[in-house]
C-alpha positions as a printed NumPy array, in Angstrom:
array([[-21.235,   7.898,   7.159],
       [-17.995,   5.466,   6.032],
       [-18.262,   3.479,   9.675],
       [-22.109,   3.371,   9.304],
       [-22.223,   2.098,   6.   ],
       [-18.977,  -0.31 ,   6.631],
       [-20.967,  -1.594,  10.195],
       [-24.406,  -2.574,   8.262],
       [-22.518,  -3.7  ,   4.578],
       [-19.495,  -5.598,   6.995],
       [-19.36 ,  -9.414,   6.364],
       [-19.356,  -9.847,  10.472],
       [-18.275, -14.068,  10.204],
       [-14.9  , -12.364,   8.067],
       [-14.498,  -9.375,   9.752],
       [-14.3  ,  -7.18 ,   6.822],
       [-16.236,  -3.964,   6.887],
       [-16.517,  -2.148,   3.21 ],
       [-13.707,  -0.263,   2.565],
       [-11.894,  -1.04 ,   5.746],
       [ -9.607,  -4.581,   5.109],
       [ -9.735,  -5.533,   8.52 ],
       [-11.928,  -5.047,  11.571],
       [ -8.619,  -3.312,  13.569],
       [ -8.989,  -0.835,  11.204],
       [-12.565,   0.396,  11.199],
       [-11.468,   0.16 ,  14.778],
       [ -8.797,   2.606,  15.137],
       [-10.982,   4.799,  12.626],
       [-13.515,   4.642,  15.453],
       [-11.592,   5.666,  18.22 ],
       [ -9.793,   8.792,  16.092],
       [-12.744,  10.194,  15.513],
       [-13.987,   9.503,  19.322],
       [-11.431,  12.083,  21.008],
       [-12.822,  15.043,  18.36 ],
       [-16.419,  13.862,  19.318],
       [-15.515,  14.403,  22.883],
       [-13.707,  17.746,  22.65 ],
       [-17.176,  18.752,  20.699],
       [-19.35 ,  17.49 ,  23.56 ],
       [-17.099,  19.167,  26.049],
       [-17.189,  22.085,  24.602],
       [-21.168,  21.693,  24.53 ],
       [-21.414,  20.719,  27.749],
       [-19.777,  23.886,  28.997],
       [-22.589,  25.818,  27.325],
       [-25.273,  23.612,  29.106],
       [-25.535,  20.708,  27.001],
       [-25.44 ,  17.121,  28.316],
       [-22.532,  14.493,  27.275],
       [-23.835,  11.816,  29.956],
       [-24.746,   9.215,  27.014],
       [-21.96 ,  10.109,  24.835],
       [-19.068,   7.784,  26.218],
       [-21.859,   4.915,  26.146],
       [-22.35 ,   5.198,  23.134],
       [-18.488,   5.371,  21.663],
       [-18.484,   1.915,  23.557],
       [-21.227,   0.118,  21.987],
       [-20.433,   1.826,  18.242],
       [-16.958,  -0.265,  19.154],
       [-18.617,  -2.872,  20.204],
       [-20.354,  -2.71 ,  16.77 ],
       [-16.997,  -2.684,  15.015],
       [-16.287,  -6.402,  16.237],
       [-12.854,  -4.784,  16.956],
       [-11.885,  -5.909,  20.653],
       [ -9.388,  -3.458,  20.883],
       [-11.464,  -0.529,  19.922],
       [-13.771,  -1.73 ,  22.686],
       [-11.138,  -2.336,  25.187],
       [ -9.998,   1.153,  24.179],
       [-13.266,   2.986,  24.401],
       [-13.843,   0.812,  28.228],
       [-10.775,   2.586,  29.208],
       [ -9.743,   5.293,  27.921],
       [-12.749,   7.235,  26.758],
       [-15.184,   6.866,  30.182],
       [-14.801,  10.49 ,  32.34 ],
       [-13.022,   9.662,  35.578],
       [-16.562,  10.572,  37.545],
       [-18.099,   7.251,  36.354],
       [-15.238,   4.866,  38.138],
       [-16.653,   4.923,  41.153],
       [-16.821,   1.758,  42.994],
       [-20.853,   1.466,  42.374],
       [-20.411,   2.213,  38.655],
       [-17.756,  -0.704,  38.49 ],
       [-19.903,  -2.887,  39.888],
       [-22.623,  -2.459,  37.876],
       [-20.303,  -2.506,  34.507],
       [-18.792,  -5.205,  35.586],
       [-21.66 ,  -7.649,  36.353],
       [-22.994,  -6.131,  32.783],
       [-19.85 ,  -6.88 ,  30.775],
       [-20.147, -10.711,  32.234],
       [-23.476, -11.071,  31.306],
       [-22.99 ,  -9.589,  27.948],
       [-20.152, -11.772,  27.18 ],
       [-21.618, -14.92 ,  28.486],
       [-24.702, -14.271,  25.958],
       [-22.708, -13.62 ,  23.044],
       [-20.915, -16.644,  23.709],
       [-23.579, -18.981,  23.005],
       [-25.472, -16.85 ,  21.037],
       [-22.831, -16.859,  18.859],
       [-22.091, -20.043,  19.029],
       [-25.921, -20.805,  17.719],
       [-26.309, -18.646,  15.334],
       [-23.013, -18.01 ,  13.488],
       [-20.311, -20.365,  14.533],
       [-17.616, -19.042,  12.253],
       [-18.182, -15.66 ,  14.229],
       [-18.056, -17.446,  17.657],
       [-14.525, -19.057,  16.709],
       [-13.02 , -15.367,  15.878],
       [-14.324, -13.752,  18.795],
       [-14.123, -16.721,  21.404],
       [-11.512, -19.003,  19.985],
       [ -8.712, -18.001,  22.36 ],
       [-10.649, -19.865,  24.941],
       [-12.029, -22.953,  22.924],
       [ -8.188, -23.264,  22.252],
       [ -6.671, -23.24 ,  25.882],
       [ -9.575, -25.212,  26.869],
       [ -9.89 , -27.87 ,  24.612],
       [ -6.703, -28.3  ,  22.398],
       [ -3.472, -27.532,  24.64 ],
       [ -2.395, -26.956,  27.992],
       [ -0.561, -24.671,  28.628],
       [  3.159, -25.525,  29.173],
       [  2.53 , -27.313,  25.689],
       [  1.451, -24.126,  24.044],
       [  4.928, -22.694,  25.831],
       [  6.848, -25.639,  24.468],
       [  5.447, -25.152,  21.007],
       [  5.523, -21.427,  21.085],
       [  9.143, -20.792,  21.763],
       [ 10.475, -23.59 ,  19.101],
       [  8.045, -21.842,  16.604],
       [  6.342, -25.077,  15.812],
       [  3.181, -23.986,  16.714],
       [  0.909, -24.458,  13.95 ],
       [ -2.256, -22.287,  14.948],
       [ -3.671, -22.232,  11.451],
       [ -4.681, -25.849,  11.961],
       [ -6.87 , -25.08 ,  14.596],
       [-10.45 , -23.957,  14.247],
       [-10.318, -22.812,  17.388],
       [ -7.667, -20.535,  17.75 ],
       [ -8.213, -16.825,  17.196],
       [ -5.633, -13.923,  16.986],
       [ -5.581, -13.231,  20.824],
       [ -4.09 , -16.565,  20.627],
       [ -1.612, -15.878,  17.824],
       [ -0.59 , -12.569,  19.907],
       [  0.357, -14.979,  22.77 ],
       [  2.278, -17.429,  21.005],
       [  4.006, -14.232,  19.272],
       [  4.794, -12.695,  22.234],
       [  6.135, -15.774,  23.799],
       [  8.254, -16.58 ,  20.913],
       [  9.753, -13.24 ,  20.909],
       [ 10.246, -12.716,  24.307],
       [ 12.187, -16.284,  24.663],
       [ 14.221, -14.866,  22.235],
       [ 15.319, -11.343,  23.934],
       [ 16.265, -13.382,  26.739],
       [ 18.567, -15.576,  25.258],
       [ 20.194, -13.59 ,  23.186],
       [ 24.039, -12.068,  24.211],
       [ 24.541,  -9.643,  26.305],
       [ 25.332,  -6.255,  23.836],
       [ 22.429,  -7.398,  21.869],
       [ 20.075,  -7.612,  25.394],
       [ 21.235,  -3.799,  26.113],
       [ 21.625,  -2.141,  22.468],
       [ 19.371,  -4.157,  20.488],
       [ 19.877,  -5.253,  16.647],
       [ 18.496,  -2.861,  14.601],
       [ 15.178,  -1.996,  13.265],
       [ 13.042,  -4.614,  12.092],
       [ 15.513,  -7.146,  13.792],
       [ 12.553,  -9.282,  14.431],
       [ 12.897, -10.545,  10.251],
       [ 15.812, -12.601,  11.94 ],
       [ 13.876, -14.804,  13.87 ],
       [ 10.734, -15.363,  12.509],
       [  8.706, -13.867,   9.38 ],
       [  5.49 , -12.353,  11.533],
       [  6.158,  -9.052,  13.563],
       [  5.791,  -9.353,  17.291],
       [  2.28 ,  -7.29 ,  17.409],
       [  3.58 ,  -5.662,  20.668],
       [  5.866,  -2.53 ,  19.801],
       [  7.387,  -2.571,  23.877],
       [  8.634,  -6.162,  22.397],
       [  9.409,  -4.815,  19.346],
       [ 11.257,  -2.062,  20.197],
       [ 13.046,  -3.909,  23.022],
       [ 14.496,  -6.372,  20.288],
       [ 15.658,  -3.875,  17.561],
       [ 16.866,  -1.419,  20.147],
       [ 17.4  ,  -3.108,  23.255],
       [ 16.561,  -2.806,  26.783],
       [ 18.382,   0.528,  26.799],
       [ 16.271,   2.38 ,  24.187],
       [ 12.697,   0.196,  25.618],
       [ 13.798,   2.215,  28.678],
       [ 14.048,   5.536,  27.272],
       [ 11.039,   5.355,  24.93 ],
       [  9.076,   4.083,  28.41 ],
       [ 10.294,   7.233,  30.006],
       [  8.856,   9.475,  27.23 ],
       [  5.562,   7.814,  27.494],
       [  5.55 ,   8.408,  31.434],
       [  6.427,  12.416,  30.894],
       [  3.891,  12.311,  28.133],
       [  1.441,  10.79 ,  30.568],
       [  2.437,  12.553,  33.485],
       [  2.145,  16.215,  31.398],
       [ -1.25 ,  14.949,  30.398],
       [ -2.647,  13.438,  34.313],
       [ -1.049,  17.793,  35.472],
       [ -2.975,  19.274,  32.38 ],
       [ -7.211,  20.268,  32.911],
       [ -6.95 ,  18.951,  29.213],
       [ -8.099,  15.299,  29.83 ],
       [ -8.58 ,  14.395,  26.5  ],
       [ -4.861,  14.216,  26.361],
       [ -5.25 ,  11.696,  29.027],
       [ -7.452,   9.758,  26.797],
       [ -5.109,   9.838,  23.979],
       [ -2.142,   8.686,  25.839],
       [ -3.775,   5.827,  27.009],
       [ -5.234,   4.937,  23.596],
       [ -1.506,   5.29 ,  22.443],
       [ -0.311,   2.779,  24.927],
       [ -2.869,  -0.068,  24.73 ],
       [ -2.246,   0.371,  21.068],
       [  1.226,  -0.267,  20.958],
       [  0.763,  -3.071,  23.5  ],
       [ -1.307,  -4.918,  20.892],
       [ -0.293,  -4.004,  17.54 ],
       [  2.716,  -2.757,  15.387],
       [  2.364,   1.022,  15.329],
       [  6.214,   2.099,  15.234],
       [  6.651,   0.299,  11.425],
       [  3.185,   1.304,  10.408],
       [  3.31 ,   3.885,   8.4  ],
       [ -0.74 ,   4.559,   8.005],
       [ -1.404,   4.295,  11.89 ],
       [  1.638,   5.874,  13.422],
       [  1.517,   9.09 ,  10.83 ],
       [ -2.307,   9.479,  11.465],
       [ -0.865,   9.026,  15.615],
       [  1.227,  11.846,  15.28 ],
       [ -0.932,  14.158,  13.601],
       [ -3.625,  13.713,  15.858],
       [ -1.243,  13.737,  19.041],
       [  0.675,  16.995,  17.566],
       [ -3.218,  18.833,  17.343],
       [ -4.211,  17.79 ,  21.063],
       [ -0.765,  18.929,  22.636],
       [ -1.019,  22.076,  20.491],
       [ -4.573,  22.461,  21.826],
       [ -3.053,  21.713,  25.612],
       [ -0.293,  24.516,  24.996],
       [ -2.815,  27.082,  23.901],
       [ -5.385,  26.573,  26.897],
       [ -1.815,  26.694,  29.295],
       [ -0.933,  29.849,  27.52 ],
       [ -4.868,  31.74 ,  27.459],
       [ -4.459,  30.634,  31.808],
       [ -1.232,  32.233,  31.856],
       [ -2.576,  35.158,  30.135]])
């Protein structure tokens, strides 16, 4: 009921959906409650029901959300292994072109404000900057992106990422390898990096990036060896969420991440243990 009544009360030009501030949010609200829908329609499916429409339908309710993360998400993570066959690709794939072609100038007629959050990214690159300027401007921090009417927060992410990223690199050696502490990023610049694998290799360095990347591959790996493959579609919503936002130093998101992450593996440990058994 909250994400239907935030989808048809949302101001879609602002991206603000009831009481949701942002669209990332109503989002990430969409894509929690995704992995219980799925475990339901498993479950029914066992007894004979049919869950061959559901994963279409998580992708167009994120498509709904204006949330390109959610969508990327649900594209990815959420789609049963059976349907990436090469055929299936094909056929998305021609129908994710057309759909994005169409909303670009349908957009671009009817609600132009819309078009510049959605598309901007590409108005920007195209028409504004090239790109060795945009590098030039991006690492010197004198990029000044609210000016713009065409640029759109893919584009901020970039010139974040390339900013912050300059700045690991040049920095000396013990503070490459250990890092500078949490939140280090305050020292460069006043915006986070939007990228926790950034973020984490500048407060902790490239020794503790490595470790936390070697946690995510035995969480992965425990979740590919499992039967339980909504794990597998958590894990993967974990990691293209921390490769586009802040989820380490976010309280809200990262607390509601561990919760739901501590149910599924709980659930994974049970079914192991009722095999065993």
């Amino acid at each position: 009921m909250s994400f239907t009544i935030s989808v048809l009360t949302g101001r879609y030009s602002r991206r603000e959906f009831y009481n949701f501030e942002h669209v990332n949010l109503l989002g990430t609200y969409l894509v929690f409650i995704s992995i219980f829908y799925l475990i339901h329609y498993k479950e029914k499916n066992k007894k004979g029901g049919n869950i061959e429409s559901s994963p279409f339908s998580l992708i167009i309710g994120s498509y709904l959300t204006l949330s390109t993360g959610a969508f990327v998400t649900q594209l990815t993570a959420f789609i049963p292994s059976k349907y990436y066959r090469l055929k299936n690709i094909r056929y998305l794939s021609i129908l994710l072109i057309i759909t994005g072609i169409s909303s670009y100038y349908i957009t671009n007629s009817f609600s132009p404000d819309l078009h510049q959050k959605i598309f901007g990214s590409l108005n920007y690159f195209g028409r504004e900057i090239s790109l060795r300027e945009f590098y030039q401007e991006s690492i010197h921090q004198n990029l000044e992106l609210n000016d713009s009417e065409n640029s759109g927060s893919f584009t901020w992410r970039i010139f974040s990422y390339t900013f912050y990223l300059y700045n690991i690199f040049h920095q000396n050696i013990l503070n490459f390898l250990f890092g500078s502490g949490a939140e280090s990023f305050f020292q460069f610049a006043t915006f986070a990096p939007h990228n926790d694998f950034i973020a984490i290799f500048l407060d902790f360095g490239l020794v503790g990036l490595l470790c936390f990347l070697f946690f995510l591959f035995k969480m992965f790996k425990t979740a590919i060896n499992s039967d339980f493959d909504i794990l597998t579609s958590f894990v993967v919503f974990l990691l293209l969420r921390l490769a586009f936002e802040n989820v380490i130093y976010s309280s809200y998101v990262f607390s509601l991440i561990s919760a739901i992450g501590g149910l599924l593996y709980g659930t994974l440990l049970e079914n192991n243990n009722a095999k065993k058994i």
